[in-house]
Short mmCIF file of C-alpha atoms in Angstrom, two decimals:
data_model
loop_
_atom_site.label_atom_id
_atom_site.label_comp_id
_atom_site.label_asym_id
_atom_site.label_seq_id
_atom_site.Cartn_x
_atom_site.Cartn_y
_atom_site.Cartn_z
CA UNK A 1 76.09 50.57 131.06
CA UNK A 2 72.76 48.52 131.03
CA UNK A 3 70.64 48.07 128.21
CA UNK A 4 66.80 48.83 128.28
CA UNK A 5 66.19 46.67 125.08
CA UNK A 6 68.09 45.10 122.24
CA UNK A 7 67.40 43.68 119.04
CA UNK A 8 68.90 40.65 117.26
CA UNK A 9 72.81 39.72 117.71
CA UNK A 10 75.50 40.34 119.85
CA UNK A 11 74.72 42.41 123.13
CA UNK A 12 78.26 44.47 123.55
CA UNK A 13 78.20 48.00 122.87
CA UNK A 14 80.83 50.45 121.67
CA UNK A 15 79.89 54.26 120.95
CA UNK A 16 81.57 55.50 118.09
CA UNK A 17 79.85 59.23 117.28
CA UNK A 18 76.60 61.04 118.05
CA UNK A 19 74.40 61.72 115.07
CA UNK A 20 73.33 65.31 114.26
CA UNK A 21 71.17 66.44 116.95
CA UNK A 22 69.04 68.42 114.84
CA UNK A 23 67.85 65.19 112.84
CA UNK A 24 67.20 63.45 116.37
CA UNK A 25 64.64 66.04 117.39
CA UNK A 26 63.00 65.47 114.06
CA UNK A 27 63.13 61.55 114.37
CA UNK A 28 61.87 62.06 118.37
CA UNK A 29 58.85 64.46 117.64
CA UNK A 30 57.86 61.84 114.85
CA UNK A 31 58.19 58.82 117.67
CA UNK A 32 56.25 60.57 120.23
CA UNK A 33 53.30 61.22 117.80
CA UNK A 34 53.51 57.75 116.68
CA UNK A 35 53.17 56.54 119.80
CA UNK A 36 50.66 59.01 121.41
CA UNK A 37 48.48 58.07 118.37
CA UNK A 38 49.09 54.23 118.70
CA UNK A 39 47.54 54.65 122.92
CA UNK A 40 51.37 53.96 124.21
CA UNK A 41 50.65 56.71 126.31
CA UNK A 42 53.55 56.53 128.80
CA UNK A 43 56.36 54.99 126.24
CA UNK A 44 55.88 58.47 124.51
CA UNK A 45 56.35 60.21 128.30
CA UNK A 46 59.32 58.77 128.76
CA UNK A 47 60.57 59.42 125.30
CA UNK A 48 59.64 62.97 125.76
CA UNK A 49 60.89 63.37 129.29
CA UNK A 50 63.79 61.49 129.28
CA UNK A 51 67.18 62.92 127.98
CA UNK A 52 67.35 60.07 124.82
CA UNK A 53 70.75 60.60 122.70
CA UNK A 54 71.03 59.22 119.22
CA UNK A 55 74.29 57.25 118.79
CA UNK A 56 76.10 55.41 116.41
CA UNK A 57 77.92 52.02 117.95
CA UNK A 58 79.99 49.02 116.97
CA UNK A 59 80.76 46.46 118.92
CA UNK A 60 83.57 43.62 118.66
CA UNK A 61 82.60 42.17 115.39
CA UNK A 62 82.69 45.35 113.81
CA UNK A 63 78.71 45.26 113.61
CA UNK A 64 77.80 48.98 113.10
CA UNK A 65 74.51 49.98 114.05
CA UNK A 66 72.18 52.88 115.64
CA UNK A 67 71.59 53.08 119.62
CA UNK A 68 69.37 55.51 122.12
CA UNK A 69 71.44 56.29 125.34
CA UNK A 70 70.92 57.91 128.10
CA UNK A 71 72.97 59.26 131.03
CA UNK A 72 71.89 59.72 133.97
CA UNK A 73 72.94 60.66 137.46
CA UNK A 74 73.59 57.86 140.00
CA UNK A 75 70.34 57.89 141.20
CA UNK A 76 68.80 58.17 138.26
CA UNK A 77 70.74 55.43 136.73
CA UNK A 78 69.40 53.30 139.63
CA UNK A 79 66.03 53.67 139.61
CA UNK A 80 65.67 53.05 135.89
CA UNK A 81 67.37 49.68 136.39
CA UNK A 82 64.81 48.56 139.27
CA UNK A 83 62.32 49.71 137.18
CA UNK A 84 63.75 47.69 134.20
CA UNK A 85 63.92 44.09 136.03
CA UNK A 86 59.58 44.34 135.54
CA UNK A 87 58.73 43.25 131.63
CA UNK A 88 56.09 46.02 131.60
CA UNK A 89 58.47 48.54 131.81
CA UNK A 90 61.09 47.47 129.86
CA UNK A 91 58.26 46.84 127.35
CA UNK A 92 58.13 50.22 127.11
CA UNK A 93 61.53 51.40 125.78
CA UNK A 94 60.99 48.31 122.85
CA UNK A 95 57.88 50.17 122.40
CA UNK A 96 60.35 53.56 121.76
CA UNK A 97 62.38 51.96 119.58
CA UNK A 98 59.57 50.20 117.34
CA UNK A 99 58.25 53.45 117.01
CA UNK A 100 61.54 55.06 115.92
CA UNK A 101 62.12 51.86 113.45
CA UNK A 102 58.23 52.92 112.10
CA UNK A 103 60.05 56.20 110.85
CA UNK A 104 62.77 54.41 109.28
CA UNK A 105 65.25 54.32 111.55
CA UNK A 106 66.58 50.87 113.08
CA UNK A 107 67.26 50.70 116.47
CA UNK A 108 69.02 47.80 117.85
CA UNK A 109 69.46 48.96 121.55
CA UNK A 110 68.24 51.37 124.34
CA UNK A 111 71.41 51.95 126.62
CA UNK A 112 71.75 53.59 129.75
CA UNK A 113 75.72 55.06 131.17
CA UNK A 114 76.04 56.47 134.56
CA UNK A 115 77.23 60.12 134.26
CA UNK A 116 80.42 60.66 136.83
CA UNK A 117 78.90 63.17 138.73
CA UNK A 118 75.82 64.09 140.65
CA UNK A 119 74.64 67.03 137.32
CA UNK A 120 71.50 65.26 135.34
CA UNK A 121 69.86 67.73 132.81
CA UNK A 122 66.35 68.60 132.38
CA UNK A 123 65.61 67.03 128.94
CA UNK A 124 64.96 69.62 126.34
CA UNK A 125 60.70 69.22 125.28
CA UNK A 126 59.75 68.62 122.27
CA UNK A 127 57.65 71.20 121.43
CA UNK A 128 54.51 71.31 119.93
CA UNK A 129 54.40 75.28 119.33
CA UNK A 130 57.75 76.21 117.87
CA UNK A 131 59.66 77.94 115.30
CA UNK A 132 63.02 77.89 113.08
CA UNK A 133 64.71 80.32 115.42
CA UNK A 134 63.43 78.23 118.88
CA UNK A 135 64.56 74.94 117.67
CA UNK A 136 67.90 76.41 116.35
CA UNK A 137 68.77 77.69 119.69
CA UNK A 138 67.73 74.61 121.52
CA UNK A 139 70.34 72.88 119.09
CA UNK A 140 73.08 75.49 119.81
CA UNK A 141 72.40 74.92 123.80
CA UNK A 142 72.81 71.69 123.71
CA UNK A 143 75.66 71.30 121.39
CA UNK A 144 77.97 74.26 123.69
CA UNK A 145 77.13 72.77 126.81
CA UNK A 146 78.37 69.45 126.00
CA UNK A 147 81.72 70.77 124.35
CA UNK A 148 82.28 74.10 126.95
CA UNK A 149 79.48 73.88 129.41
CA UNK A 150 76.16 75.74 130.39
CA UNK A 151 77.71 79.02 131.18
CA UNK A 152 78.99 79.07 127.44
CA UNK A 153 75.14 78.54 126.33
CA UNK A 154 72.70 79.75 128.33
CA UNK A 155 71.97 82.96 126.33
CA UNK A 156 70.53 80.09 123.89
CA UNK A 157 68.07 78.83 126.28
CA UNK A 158 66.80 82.60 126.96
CA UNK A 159 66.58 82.93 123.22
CA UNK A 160 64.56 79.12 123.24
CA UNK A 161 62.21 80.81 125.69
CA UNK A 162 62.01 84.08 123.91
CA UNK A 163 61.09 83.12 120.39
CA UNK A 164 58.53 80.22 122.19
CA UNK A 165 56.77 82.52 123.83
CA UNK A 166 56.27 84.63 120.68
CA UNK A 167 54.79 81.95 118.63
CA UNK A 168 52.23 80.71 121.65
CA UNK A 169 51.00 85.02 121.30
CA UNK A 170 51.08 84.39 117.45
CA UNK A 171 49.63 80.72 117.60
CA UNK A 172 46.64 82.24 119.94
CA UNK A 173 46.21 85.80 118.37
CA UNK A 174 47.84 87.25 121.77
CA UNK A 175 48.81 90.97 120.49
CA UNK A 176 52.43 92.05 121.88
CA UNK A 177 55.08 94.96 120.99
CA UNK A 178 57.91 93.51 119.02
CA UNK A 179 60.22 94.82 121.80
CA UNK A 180 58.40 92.94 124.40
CA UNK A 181 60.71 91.01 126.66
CA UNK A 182 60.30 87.22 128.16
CA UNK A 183 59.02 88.17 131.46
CA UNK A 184 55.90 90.79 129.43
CA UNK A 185 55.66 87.69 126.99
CA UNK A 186 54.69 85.00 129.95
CA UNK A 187 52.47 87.55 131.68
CA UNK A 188 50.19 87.89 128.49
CA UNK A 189 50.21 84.64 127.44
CA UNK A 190 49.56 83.69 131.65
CA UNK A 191 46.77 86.37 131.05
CA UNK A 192 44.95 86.07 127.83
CA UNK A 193 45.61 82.66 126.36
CA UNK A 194 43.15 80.69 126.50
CA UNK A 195 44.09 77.64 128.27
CA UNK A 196 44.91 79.80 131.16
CA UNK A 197 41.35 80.93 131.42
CA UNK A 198 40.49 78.08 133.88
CA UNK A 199 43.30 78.13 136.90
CA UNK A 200 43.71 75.05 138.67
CA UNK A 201 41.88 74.77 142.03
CA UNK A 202 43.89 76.08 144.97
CA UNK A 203 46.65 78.48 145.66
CA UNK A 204 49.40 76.39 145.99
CA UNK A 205 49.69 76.40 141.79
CA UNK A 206 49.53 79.97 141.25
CA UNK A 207 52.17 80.33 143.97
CA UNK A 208 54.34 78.22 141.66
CA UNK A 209 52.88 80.25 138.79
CA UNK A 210 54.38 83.86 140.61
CA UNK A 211 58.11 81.85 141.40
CA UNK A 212 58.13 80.58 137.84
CA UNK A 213 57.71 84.53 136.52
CA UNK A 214 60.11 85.46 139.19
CA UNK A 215 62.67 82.92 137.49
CA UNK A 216 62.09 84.31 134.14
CA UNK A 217 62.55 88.15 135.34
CA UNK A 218 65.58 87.30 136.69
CA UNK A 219 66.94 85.41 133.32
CA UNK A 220 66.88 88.68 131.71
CA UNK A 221 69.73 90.14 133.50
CA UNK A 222 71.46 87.03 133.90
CA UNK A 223 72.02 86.93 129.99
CA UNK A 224 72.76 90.77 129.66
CA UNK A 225 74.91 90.97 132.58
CA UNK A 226 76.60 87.08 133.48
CA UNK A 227 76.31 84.75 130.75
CA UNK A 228 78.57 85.07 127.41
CA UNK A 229 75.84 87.01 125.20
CA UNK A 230 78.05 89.92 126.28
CA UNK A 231 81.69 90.28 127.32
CA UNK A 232 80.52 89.85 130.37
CA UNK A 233 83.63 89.51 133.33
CA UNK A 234 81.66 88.02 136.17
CA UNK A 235 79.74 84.84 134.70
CA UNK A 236 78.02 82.56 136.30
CA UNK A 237 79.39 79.32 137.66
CA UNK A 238 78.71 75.88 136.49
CA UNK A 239 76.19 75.00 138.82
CA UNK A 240 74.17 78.31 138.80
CA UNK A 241 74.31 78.31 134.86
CA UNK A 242 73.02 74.75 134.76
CA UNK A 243 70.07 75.47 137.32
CA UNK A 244 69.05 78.40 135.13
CA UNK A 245 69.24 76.63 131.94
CA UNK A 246 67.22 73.13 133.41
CA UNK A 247 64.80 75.93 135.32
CA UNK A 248 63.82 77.09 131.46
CA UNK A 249 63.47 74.25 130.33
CA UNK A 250 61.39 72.76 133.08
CA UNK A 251 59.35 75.91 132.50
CA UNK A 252 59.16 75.17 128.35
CA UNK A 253 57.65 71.30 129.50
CA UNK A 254 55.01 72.76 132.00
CA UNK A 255 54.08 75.35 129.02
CA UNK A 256 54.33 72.55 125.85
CA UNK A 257 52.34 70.45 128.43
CA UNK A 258 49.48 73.07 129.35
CA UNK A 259 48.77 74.66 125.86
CA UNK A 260 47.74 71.73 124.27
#
């Protein structure tokens, strides 16, 4: 473990329990507006992007206090700490937690672990266009895939991408069927929303466009047919659960990044 910034006292750092996930998404949205508002234009990326944890820690005095963490693949892991020998990018993450501390909440360090595999997550967005039922089954993906797994969760993801893409047609006035499933969803909001109108230059994009609609036709029979929405006997594995679930939500940061 390597810290991106501390505060004030002793440097050693003990994790003791993760605080309600729920509350972090509240306390991150709040950060990254703070901080897109303030011009700290890429501390909010990285806050946004980056798979930030909210933690409670000790450490040998039996100082308790509140910590970010990430974990991060190998790689990962060690291109963060090059980045984080330049002051300008390690001003950054004291940048995060300032923000964070603006809303309240005191934080006295930015950690980073080293996951023990090769598996990084896609960081779940924080989404501007949302509702009660998309942020509830954001929460439930994240908390079953830490205690059984993605193949235990990712029915949550397709129900993330589901509900989003029905407030975008409410937010914008798109008219769809109440039955209408993810892959009819993206093709009307792909067709009629607004910022869609203008497609980038070239046809390299809307080749990426078509594979990302491929990715979300095939999610619907992965959830009805191989994931546990069902008592499904042939599930996916590990690795093709976790590619489906970080392929979503990769999709939900493109989307949360072009309808702004």
């Amino acid at each position: 473990m390597f810290l991106l910034y501390h505060g004030s006292g002793a440097q050693d750092v003990e994790l003791t329990q993760e605080h309600n996930a729920a509350i972090w998404g509240l306390m991150r949205r709040k950060a990254i507006n703070y901080l897109t508002l303030s011009g700290a234009k890429r501390s909010a990326e990285l806050l946004e992007q980056l798979p930030f944890e909210f933690w409670e820690g000790t450490n040998g005095f039996g100082d308790g206090f509140d910590l970010l963490l990430l974990r991060l693949s190998i790689s990962r892991y060690l291109e963060l700490k090059m980045d984080a020998e330049t002051e300008e990018n390690r001003r950054h993450f004291r940048l995060i937690a300032e923000a964070i501390q603006e809303g309240g909440n005191y934080i006295r360090f930015v950690a980073v672990e080293m996951l023990d595999d090769n598996t990084e997550a896609v960081s779940t967005p924080v989404l501007e266009i949302t509702s009660a039922v998309v942020e509830r089954a954001l929460l439930d993906f994240e908390t079953l895939t830490k205690a059984n797994g993605a193949v235990s969760s990712i029915d949550r993801v397709h129900t993330a991408l589901h509900g989003y893409l029905i407030a975008v047609c409410r937010e914008a006035n798109i008219t769809a069927k109440e039955t209408a499933d993810i892959t009819t969803l993206f093709s009307l909001v792909r067709q009629q929303h607004p910022k869609f109108q203008a497609a980038p230059p070239g046809t390299e994009p809307q080749k990426m466009m078509r594979g990302l609609a491929q990715i979300i036709d095939a999610m619907n029979p992965v959830r009805n047919h191989s994931s546990m929405a069902h008592p499904n006997e042939d599930l996916l594995e590990e690795p093709e659960a976790m590619l489906a679930a970080n392929s979503i939500r990769t999709l939900l940061h493109y989307l949360n990044t072009r309808l702004r």
